[in-house]
């Protein structure tokens, strides 16, 4: 082949390659253009579909709240999406069409109970129910406190029991399980079972949770807040405050600490305390029985058959907190959710009631659903206060001996605790309210108005925490004489009956005085 022929062949090959590259580029851009057009078309269709039908699926209750900041960073208001609230029932019924009401022929030998764990028969996983409440705020329903598998729980039905004359009949509706948010991704979680009530259906006096439509139930719960009218309007007693304490476990036996907690909260204006008993010592049980007889304390049994921290978070405490919230609703105006080593301490007021009145003069608190208090650690490793006497009771009271606290407070929502209006809350958390009734929210209380005194050892173990910057805080001394008198009086009253051991006097360590240097 001559040089000219080779040149022509080489040129033809180059032109063919160039044409092929051009075609590939054109095809690529054409495909890309088609993809873009398709995406735009689908988005437009989706938007039109939402405008015509509202939401095509029922949104999670946990997505119903949008947090918006008002009045600066320290005032949060939770505003509900109105269309979700309005369409909740119709959407739920559309997803779970009600078959004609099924009258159950199940036997009624099982008595209706309240405040005790009962099992749900026929489930693949552990499933327990504790209590039931008629909830008419917005969508009317029976709300049940329960515990079961966090993800993929068994499907259940709510069996409402009605009595007429000498006969009893049941009506079955599908139940919706909503895992409580703070489940820590463990296998089991505290949860709500939501049992919707149709507009013409009155609330039942008891309810069972079953796995089949024609069951023999293994549980039956009394429905609390039962009112014959469809939408009652009860009012909470003004200024009445309940304290809710998470389950007591590990055979708790700190008798003096328990007396101090109850009496100091009483001085602060708290009217009643609800405890949940997993395990406690005989001495603690004896003390609490005394307060129960006076109407100042309620103790509910709390033996949940789930391994704490391995299967469910800390004895299922979130079921207890929410049960206490709903149990207190319409009986108390406010509810404080606290641990035994925590006290809400106002700076300028003697009682919590006075504190809330004082806050009301500085803020518009009509829509306030909760007051959040920043956490302040009073580490137990710090030395005792030096101003105390040698009285064995006085120098054994933790709120009197531990007056040094960490200078830096935790921000709100981190280890904070709160006092809430129960009828404005849908879901309570440990450190803040997760969900409010629309139109209500949280006031973050400034630290110069009140804080949470938290008496504990270093949270990460060891003693390094005491190296952190600290301040002396003797605000609790406001109650010093009154608290000491009350605790001594109770101790004298119960020491023999409850086999209480006398506090051991602490020896004061004298300060080392530096010798003066001669001038």
Coordinates of C-alpha atoms in Angstrom, one line a residue:
X1 CA 0.0 0.0 0.0
X2 CA 1.3 3.4 -1.0
X3 CA 1.8 6.3 1.3
X4 CA -1.2 8.1 -0.2
X5 CA -3.5 5.1 0.3
X6 CA -2.4 4.7 3.9
X7 CA -3.1 8.4 4.5
X8 CA -6.6 8.1 3.1
X9 CA -7.4 5.0 5.3
X10 CA -6.0 6.7 8.4
X11 CA -8.1 9.8 7.7
X12 CA -11.2 7.8 7.2
X13 CA -10.7 6.0 10.5
X14 CA -10.2 9.3 12.4
X15 CA -13.4 10.7 10.9
X16 CA -15.4 7.6 11.9
X17 CA -14.1 7.8 15.4
X18 CA -15.0 11.5 15.6
X19 CA -18.5 10.8 14.3
X20 CA -18.9 8.0 16.9
X21 CA -17.7 10.3 19.7
X22 CA -20.2 13.0 18.6
X23 CA -23.0 10.4 18.6
X24 CA -22.2 9.2 22.1
X25 CA -22.2 12.8 23.4
X26 CA -25.5 13.5 21.7
X27 CA -27.0 10.3 23.2
X28 CA -25.7 11.1 26.7
X29 CA -27.3 14.6 26.6
X30 CA -30.5 13.2 25.2
X31 CA -30.8 10.7 28.0
X32 CA -29.9 13.3 30.7
X33 CA -32.6 15.6 29.2
X34 CA -35.2 12.9 29.4
X35 CA -34.3 12.1 33.0
X36 CA -34.6 15.8 34.0
X37 CA -38.0 16.1 32.3
X38 CA -39.2 13.0 34.0
X39 CA -38.2 14.2 37.4
X40 CA -39.8 17.6 36.9
X41 CA -43.0 15.9 35.7
X42 CA -43.1 13.5 38.7
X43 CA -42.5 16.3 41.2
X44 CA -45.3 18.4 39.6
X45 CA -47.7 15.5 39.6
X46 CA -46.9 14.7 43.3
X47 CA -47.5 18.3 44.2
X48 CA -50.8 18.4 42.4
X49 CA -51.8 15.1 44.0
X50 CA -51.1 16.5 47.5
X51 CA -53.1 19.6 46.7
X52 CA -56.1 17.6 45.6
X53 CA -56.1 14.9 48.3
X54 CA -54.1 16.4 51.2
X55 CA -51.5 13.9 52.5
X56 CA -51.7 10.6 50.6
X57 CA -50.6 8.7 53.7
X58 CA -51.0 9.2 57.4
X59 CA -48.0 11.0 58.8
X60 CA -46.4 9.8 62.0
X61 CA -47.6 11.5 65.1
X62 CA -44.0 12.3 65.7
X63 CA -43.7 14.4 62.6
X64 CA -46.8 16.5 63.5
X65 CA -44.9 19.2 65.4
X66 CA -42.7 21.9 63.9
X67 CA -40.5 23.7 66.3
X68 CA -40.4 27.5 65.7
X69 CA -38.4 29.9 67.9
X70 CA -40.2 32.9 69.2
X71 CA -39.2 35.6 71.7
X72 CA -35.5 34.6 71.3
X73 CA -33.8 31.3 71.9
X74 CA -35.2 30.7 75.4
X75 CA -38.8 30.4 74.3
X76 CA -39.9 27.5 72.1
X77 CA -43.4 27.0 70.8
X78 CA -44.4 23.8 69.1
X79 CA -46.9 24.5 66.3
X80 CA -48.9 21.6 65.0
X81 CA -49.5 21.1 61.3
X82 CA -53.3 21.7 61.2
X83 CA -54.0 19.5 58.1
X84 CA -52.4 16.5 59.8
X85 CA -54.5 17.0 62.9
X86 CA -57.7 17.4 61.0
X87 CA -57.1 14.4 58.7
X88 CA -55.7 12.1 61.4
X89 CA -58.9 10.1 61.9
X90 CA -60.0 9.9 58.3
X91 CA -56.5 8.9 57.2
X92 CA -56.2 6.3 59.9
X93 CA -59.6 4.8 59.1
X94 CA -58.7 4.7 55.4
X95 CA -55.6 2.7 56.2
X96 CA -57.4 0.5 58.6
X97 CA -61.0 0.1 57.3
X98 CA -63.3 -1.0 60.0
X99 CA -65.2 -4.1 59.4
X100 CA -68.7 -4.1 60.8
X101 CA -68.3 -4.0 64.6
X102 CA -67.8 -7.5 65.8
X103 CA -69.6 -8.4 69.0
X104 CA -67.3 -10.6 70.9
X105 CA -68.4 -13.7 72.7
X106 CA -65.2 -13.9 74.7
X107 CA -65.6 -14.9 78.3
X108 CA -65.5 -12.1 80.9
X109 CA -64.1 -14.0 83.8
X110 CA -61.0 -11.8 83.7
X111 CA -61.5 -8.7 86.0
X112 CA -60.7 -5.2 84.8
X113 CA -57.5 -4.0 86.4
X114 CA -55.5 -0.7 86.4
X115 CA -51.9 0.0 87.0
X116 CA -50.5 -3.5 86.7
X117 CA -48.7 -5.2 83.8
X118 CA -50.8 -7.7 81.9
X119 CA -49.8 -9.8 78.9
X120 CA -51.2 -9.9 75.4
X121 CA -51.8 -13.5 74.3
X122 CA -50.8 -14.9 71.0
X123 CA -48.0 -12.5 70.0
X124 CA -44.7 -13.5 68.5
X125 CA -42.8 -11.1 70.8
X126 CA -43.2 -10.0 74.4
X127 CA -46.2 -7.7 74.6
X128 CA -47.6 -6.1 77.8
X129 CA -50.2 -3.5 78.7
X130 CA -50.4 -1.4 81.9
X131 CA -53.1 1.2 81.8
X132 CA -55.7 2.8 79.6
X133 CA -57.0 6.4 79.4
X134 CA -59.9 8.1 77.6
X135 CA -58.3 10.9 75.5
X136 CA -60.7 13.3 73.9
X137 CA -58.2 16.0 73.0
X138 CA -58.6 16.3 69.2
X139 CA -59.3 12.8 67.9
X140 CA -61.2 10.8 70.5
X141 CA -59.5 7.6 71.4
X142 CA -58.6 5.2 74.2
X143 CA -54.8 5.6 74.8
X144 CA -53.1 2.5 76.3
X145 CA -49.6 2.4 78.0
X146 CA -47.8 -0.7 76.7
X147 CA -44.4 -2.2 76.0
X148 CA -43.5 -4.4 73.0
X149 CA -41.1 -4.8 70.1
X150 CA -39.7 -1.5 68.9
X151 CA -39.8 -2.3 65.2
X152 CA -42.3 -4.6 63.5
X153 CA -44.6 -5.3 66.5
X154 CA -47.5 -7.7 66.3
X155 CA -50.7 -6.3 64.9
X156 CA -53.4 -5.9 67.6
X157 CA -57.0 -5.0 68.0
X158 CA -58.8 -3.0 70.8
X159 CA -61.7 -4.8 72.3
X160 CA -64.0 -2.2 74.0
X161 CA -66.3 -3.6 76.7
X162 CA -69.8 -2.2 77.2
X163 CA -72.5 -3.1 79.7
X164 CA -76.2 -2.8 79.3
X165 CA -78.6 -4.0 82.0
X166 CA -77.5 -7.6 82.7
X167 CA -75.5 -8.1 79.5
X168 CA -72.0 -7.2 78.4
X169 CA -70.9 -7.0 74.8
X170 CA -67.6 -6.1 73.0
X171 CA -66.8 -4.0 70.0
X172 CA -63.5 -4.5 68.2
X173 CA -61.5 -1.8 66.4
X174 CA -57.9 -1.9 65.0
X175 CA -55.2 -0.6 67.3
X176 CA -52.3 1.6 66.2
X177 CA -49.0 1.1 68.0
X178 CA -46.8 4.1 68.4
X179 CA -43.3 3.5 69.9
X180 CA -42.3 6.2 72.4
X181 CA -39.4 8.1 71.0
X182 CA -36.8 7.5 73.7
X183 CA -36.3 3.8 73.0
X184 CA -32.5 3.9 72.5
X185 CA -32.9 1.4 69.6
X186 CA -33.3 -1.5 71.9
X187 CA -35.4 -4.5 71.0
X188 CA -38.4 -3.5 73.1
X189 CA -39.8 -0.1 73.8
X190 CA -42.5 1.6 75.8
X191 CA -45.4 2.5 73.4
X192 CA -48.9 3.9 73.1
X193 CA -51.7 1.8 71.6
X194 CA -54.2 4.2 70.0
X195 CA -57.7 2.9 69.9
X196 CA -59.9 5.3 67.8
X197 CA -63.5 6.0 68.8
X198 CA -66.1 6.7 66.1
X199 CA -68.1 9.9 66.5
X200 CA -71.2 8.2 67.8
X201 CA -69.4 5.7 70.0
X202 CA -69.2 6.4 73.8
X203 CA -66.0 5.6 75.7
X204 CA -65.9 2.1 77.2
X205 CA -65.4 1.4 80.8
X206 CA -62.8 -1.3 80.1
X207 CA -60.7 -2.5 77.1
X208 CA -58.7 -5.6 76.2
X209 CA -55.8 -5.8 73.7
X210 CA -56.1 -8.9 71.5
X211 CA -54.4 -10.4 68.4
X212 CA -57.5 -11.9 66.8
X213 CA -61.0 -10.5 66.1
X214 CA -62.7 -13.3 68.0
X215 CA -60.5 -13.6 71.1
X216 CA -60.4 -14.9 74.5
X217 CA -58.5 -12.0 76.1
X218 CA -55.6 -12.4 78.5
X219 CA -55.9 -8.8 79.7
X220 CA -58.6 -6.3 80.6
X221 CA -57.8 -2.7 81.5
X222 CA -60.0 -0.1 83.4
X223 CA -60.4 3.0 81.2
X224 CA -59.3 6.0 83.3
X225 CA -60.9 9.4 82.8
X226 CA -64.1 7.7 81.8
X227 CA -66.8 10.3 81.2
X228 CA -70.2 9.4 79.8
X229 CA -70.3 12.5 77.6
X230 CA -68.4 12.3 74.3
X231 CA -66.2 15.4 74.9
X232 CA -66.2 16.4 78.6
X233 CA -64.6 19.5 79.9
X234 CA -63.1 18.7 83.3
X235 CA -61.0 21.3 85.0
X236 CA -57.8 20.6 86.9
X237 CA -57.6 21.9 90.5
X238 CA -55.5 25.1 90.4
X239 CA -52.1 25.1 92.0
X240 CA -52.0 21.3 92.7
X241 CA -48.7 19.7 91.7
X242 CA -47.9 16.0 91.3
X243 CA -44.4 14.6 91.3
X244 CA -43.7 11.5 89.0
X245 CA -40.7 9.4 89.9
X246 CA -39.3 6.7 87.5
X247 CA -39.3 3.0 88.7
X248 CA -37.5 2.3 91.9
X249 CA -35.1 -0.6 91.4
X250 CA -32.0 -2.3 92.8
X251 CA -33.8 -2.8 96.1
X252 CA -33.5 0.8 96.9
X253 CA -32.8 1.3 100.7
X254 CA -31.8 4.9 101.3
X255 CA -34.4 5.6 104.0
X256 CA -33.2 9.1 105.1
X257 CA -32.8 10.1 101.4
X258 CA -36.4 9.1 100.8
X259 CA -37.7 11.0 103.7
X260 CA -35.7 14.1 102.6
X261 CA -37.0 13.8 99.1
X262 CA -40.7 13.6 100.2
X263 CA -40.5 16.3 102.8
X264 CA -38.4 18.8 100.8
X265 CA -40.8 18.5 97.9
X266 CA -43.7 19.0 100.3
X267 CA -42.0 22.2 101.5
X268 CA -41.7 23.3 97.9
X269 CA -45.5 23.0 97.4
X270 CA -45.7 19.5 95.8
X271 CA -49.0 17.9 96.8
X272 CA -48.5 14.3 95.9
X273 CA -45.9 11.9 94.6
X274 CA -46.4 8.7 92.5
X275 CA -43.7 6.0 92.6
X276 CA -43.4 2.8 90.6
X277 CA -42.0 -0.1 92.5
X278 CA -39.8 -2.6 90.8
X279 CA -37.7 -3.5 93.9
X280 CA -37.3 -1.6 97.2
X281 CA -36.2 -2.5 100.7
X282 CA -38.7 -3.4 103.4
X283 CA -37.8 -0.1 105.2
X284 CA -38.6 2.0 102.1
X285 CA -41.8 0.1 101.6
X286 CA -42.8 0.8 105.2
X287 CA -42.0 4.5 104.9
X288 CA -44.1 4.8 101.7
X289 CA -47.0 2.9 103.2
X290 CA -47.1 5.5 105.9
X291 CA -47.4 8.3 103.4
X292 CA -49.9 6.3 101.3
X293 CA -52.2 6.2 104.4
X294 CA -52.0 10.0 104.6
X295 CA -52.9 10.3 100.9
X296 CA -49.6 11.9 100.0
X297 CA -48.1 9.1 98.0
X298 CA -49.2 6.4 95.5
X299 CA -47.1 3.4 94.8
X300 CA -47.8 1.2 91.7
X301 CA -46.3 -2.2 91.2
X302 CA -43.8 -2.3 88.3
X303 CA -42.5 -5.8 87.5
X304 CA -42.1 -5.7 83.7
X305 CA -40.8 -9.0 82.2
X306 CA -38.2 -7.4 80.0
X307 CA -34.4 -7.3 80.7
X308 CA -33.6 -3.7 81.8
X309 CA -30.9 -2.1 79.6
X310 CA -30.6 -5.2 77.4
X311 CA -34.1 -5.4 76.0
X312 CA -35.7 -2.2 77.2
X313 CA -34.4 1.1 78.6
X314 CA -34.2 1.3 82.4
X315 CA -37.1 -0.8 83.6
X316 CA -39.3 0.7 80.9
X317 CA -39.2 4.1 82.6
X318 CA -40.8 6.0 79.6
X319 CA -44.0 3.9 80.1
X320 CA -44.0 4.9 83.7
X321 CA -43.4 8.6 83.1
X322 CA -46.2 8.8 80.5
X323 CA -48.5 6.7 82.6
X324 CA -48.0 9.1 85.5
X325 CA -48.6 12.1 83.2
X326 CA -51.9 10.7 82.0
X327 CA -52.9 9.4 85.5
X328 CA -52.4 12.9 86.9
X329 CA -54.3 14.7 84.2
X330 CA -57.4 16.6 85.5
X331 CA -56.4 15.7 89.0
X332 CA -53.4 18.1 89.3
X333 CA -52.7 21.4 87.5
X334 CA -49.0 20.6 87.0
X335 CA -46.7 17.5 87.0
X336 CA -43.0 17.4 87.8
X337 CA -41.0 14.5 86.4
X338 CA -38.0 13.9 88.7
X339 CA -35.5 11.4 90.0
X340 CA -34.9 10.7 93.7
X341 CA -31.6 12.7 93.5
X342 CA -33.1 15.8 91.9
X343 CA -34.9 18.9 93.3
X344 CA -36.3 21.9 91.4
X345 CA -34.9 24.9 93.4
X346 CA -36.5 28.3 92.9
X347 CA -34.1 31.2 93.5
X348 CA -36.6 33.9 94.6
X349 CA -39.7 32.0 95.7
X350 CA -40.5 29.6 98.5
X351 CA -42.8 27.3 96.6
X352 CA -43.2 26.2 93.0
X353 CA -46.7 27.7 92.9
X354 CA -45.2 31.1 93.9
X355 CA -42.5 30.6 91.3
X356 CA -45.0 30.1 88.5
X357 CA -47.0 33.1 89.6
X358 CA -43.8 35.1 89.5
X359 CA -43.0 33.9 86.0
X360 CA -46.5 34.8 84.9
X361 CA -45.8 38.4 85.8
X362 CA -42.8 38.4 83.4
X363 CA -44.0 36.3 80.6
X364 CA -47.3 35.4 78.9
X365 CA -47.6 31.9 80.2
X366 CA -51.2 31.2 79.1
X367 CA -50.0 28.8 76.3
X368 CA -47.1 27.4 78.4
X369 CA -47.2 23.6 78.3
X370 CA -44.0 23.1 80.4
X371 CA -41.2 24.9 82.3
X372 CA -37.7 23.5 81.7
X373 CA -35.0 23.8 84.4
X374 CA -31.3 23.6 83.6
X375 CA -29.4 20.8 85.3
X376 CA -26.8 21.7 88.0
X377 CA -24.5 18.9 89.3
X378 CA -23.8 19.0 93.1
X379 CA -21.2 16.2 93.0
X380 CA -21.1 14.1 96.1
X381 CA -17.3 13.8 96.0
X382 CA -17.0 17.5 96.9
X383 CA -16.5 18.2 100.7
X384 CA -19.6 18.7 102.9
X385 CA -20.6 22.3 103.8
X386 CA -18.5 23.6 106.7
X387 CA -21.3 25.7 108.2
X388 CA -23.4 22.7 109.4
X389 CA -23.7 21.7 113.1
X390 CA -22.8 18.3 114.4
X391 CA -26.4 17.2 114.4
X392 CA -26.4 13.7 112.9
X393 CA -29.6 14.4 110.9
X394 CA -28.5 17.8 109.6
X395 CA -25.1 16.6 108.4
X396 CA -26.8 13.6 106.7
X397 CA -29.2 15.5 104.6
X398 CA -27.8 15.7 101.1
X399 CA -29.5 19.0 100.2
X400 CA -27.8 20.6 103.3
X401 CA -24.3 19.0 103.1
X402 CA -23.7 19.3 99.4
X403 CA -23.7 23.0 98.6
X404 CA -20.9 23.2 96.0
X405 CA -22.1 22.8 92.5
X406 CA -20.6 22.8 89.0
X407 CA -20.4 26.4 87.7
X408 CA -21.4 25.5 84.2
X409 CA -25.0 24.4 83.8
X410 CA -26.2 22.0 81.1
X411 CA -28.2 23.6 78.3
X412 CA -31.9 23.0 78.2
X413 CA -32.9 19.5 76.8
X414 CA -29.6 18.0 78.1
X415 CA -30.2 16.5 81.5
X416 CA -32.8 19.2 82.2
X417 CA -36.1 18.3 83.9
X418 CA -39.4 20.0 83.6
X419 CA -42.8 20.8 85.2
X420 CA -45.7 20.5 82.8
X421 CA -49.4 21.1 82.3
X422 CA -50.5 17.4 81.7
X423 CA -53.6 18.2 79.6
X424 CA -51.3 20.1 77.2
X425 CA -48.9 17.2 76.7
X426 CA -49.2 14.2 74.4
X427 CA -45.9 12.5 75.0
X428 CA -43.5 13.1 77.9
X429 CA -39.8 12.4 77.7
X430 CA -37.2 12.2 80.4
X431 CA -35.6 15.6 79.9
X432 CA -38.2 17.5 77.9
X433 CA -41.7 17.1 76.4
X434 CA -41.6 15.4 73.0
X435 CA -45.1 16.4 71.8
X436 CA -47.6 19.0 72.9
X437 CA -51.2 19.6 72.1
X438 CA -51.3 22.2 69.3
X439 CA -50.8 25.7 70.5
X440 CA -48.6 24.9 73.5
X441 CA -44.9 24.7 74.2
X442 CA -42.0 25.1 76.5
X443 CA -40.6 28.0 78.5
X444 CA -36.9 27.6 79.2
X445 CA -36.5 29.0 82.7
X446 CA -33.5 31.3 83.2
X447 CA -31.0 29.9 85.6
X448 CA -31.3 33.0 87.8
X449 CA -34.9 32.2 88.4
X450 CA -34.7 28.4 89.2
X451 CA -32.5 25.4 88.4
X452 CA -32.5 21.7 88.9
X453 CA -30.3 20.6 91.9
X454 CA -28.9 17.2 90.9
X455 CA -27.0 15.4 93.7
X456 CA -24.9 12.6 92.4
X457 CA -21.4 11.1 91.9
X458 CA -19.3 11.9 88.8
X459 CA -21.4 10.9 85.8
X460 CA -18.5 9.3 84.0
X461 CA -17.0 7.5 87.0
X462 CA -13.9 8.3 88.9
X463 CA -13.4 11.7 90.6
X464 CA -12.2 13.9 87.8
X465 CA -15.5 15.8 87.8
X466 CA -14.6 17.7 91.0
X467 CA -11.7 19.4 89.1
X468 CA -14.3 21.3 87.1
X469 CA -15.0 25.0 88.0
X470 CA -17.5 25.2 90.9
X471 CA -19.5 27.7 93.0
X472 CA -21.0 27.6 96.4
X473 CA -24.8 27.5 96.2
X474 CA -26.7 27.5 99.5
X475 CA -30.1 28.3 98.1
X476 CA -31.5 25.1 99.7
X477 CA -30.6 26.5 103.2
X478 CA -33.9 28.5 102.9
X479 CA -35.6 25.2 104.0
X480 CA -32.9 24.2 106.5
X481 CA -34.8 24.5 109.8
X482 CA -38.1 23.4 108.5
X483 CA -36.7 20.4 106.6
X484 CA -34.6 19.3 109.6
X485 CA -37.7 19.5 111.9
X486 CA -39.9 17.5 109.5
X487 CA -37.3 14.8 108.9
X488 CA -36.6 14.3 112.6
X489 CA -40.3 14.2 113.3
X490 CA -41.0 11.5 110.7
X491 CA -37.9 9.5 111.7
X492 CA -39.1 9.5 115.4
X493 CA -42.5 8.4 114.2
X494 CA -41.3 5.6 112.0
X495 CA -38.0 4.4 113.3
X496 CA -39.3 1.6 115.4
X497 CA -42.1 0.6 113.1
X498 CA -39.9 0.5 110.0
X499 CA -36.7 -0.6 111.7
X500 CA -34.8 2.5 110.7
X501 CA -31.2 2.9 111.7
X502 CA -30.1 6.1 113.5
X503 CA -27.9 8.3 111.3
X504 CA -24.2 8.1 112.1
X505 CA -22.7 11.4 113.3
X506 CA -20.0 12.7 111.0
X507 CA -16.8 14.0 112.6
X508 CA -15.8 17.4 111.4
X509 CA -12.3 17.7 110.1
X510 CA -10.7 20.8 111.6
X511 CA -9.2 23.3 109.1
X512 CA -5.4 23.5 109.2
X513 CA -4.5 26.9 110.3
X514 CA -1.3 28.2 108.7
X515 CA 1.1 29.7 111.3
X516 CA 1.6 33.4 111.0
X517 CA 5.0 34.4 109.8
X518 CA 6.8 36.8 112.1
X519 CA 6.9 40.4 110.8

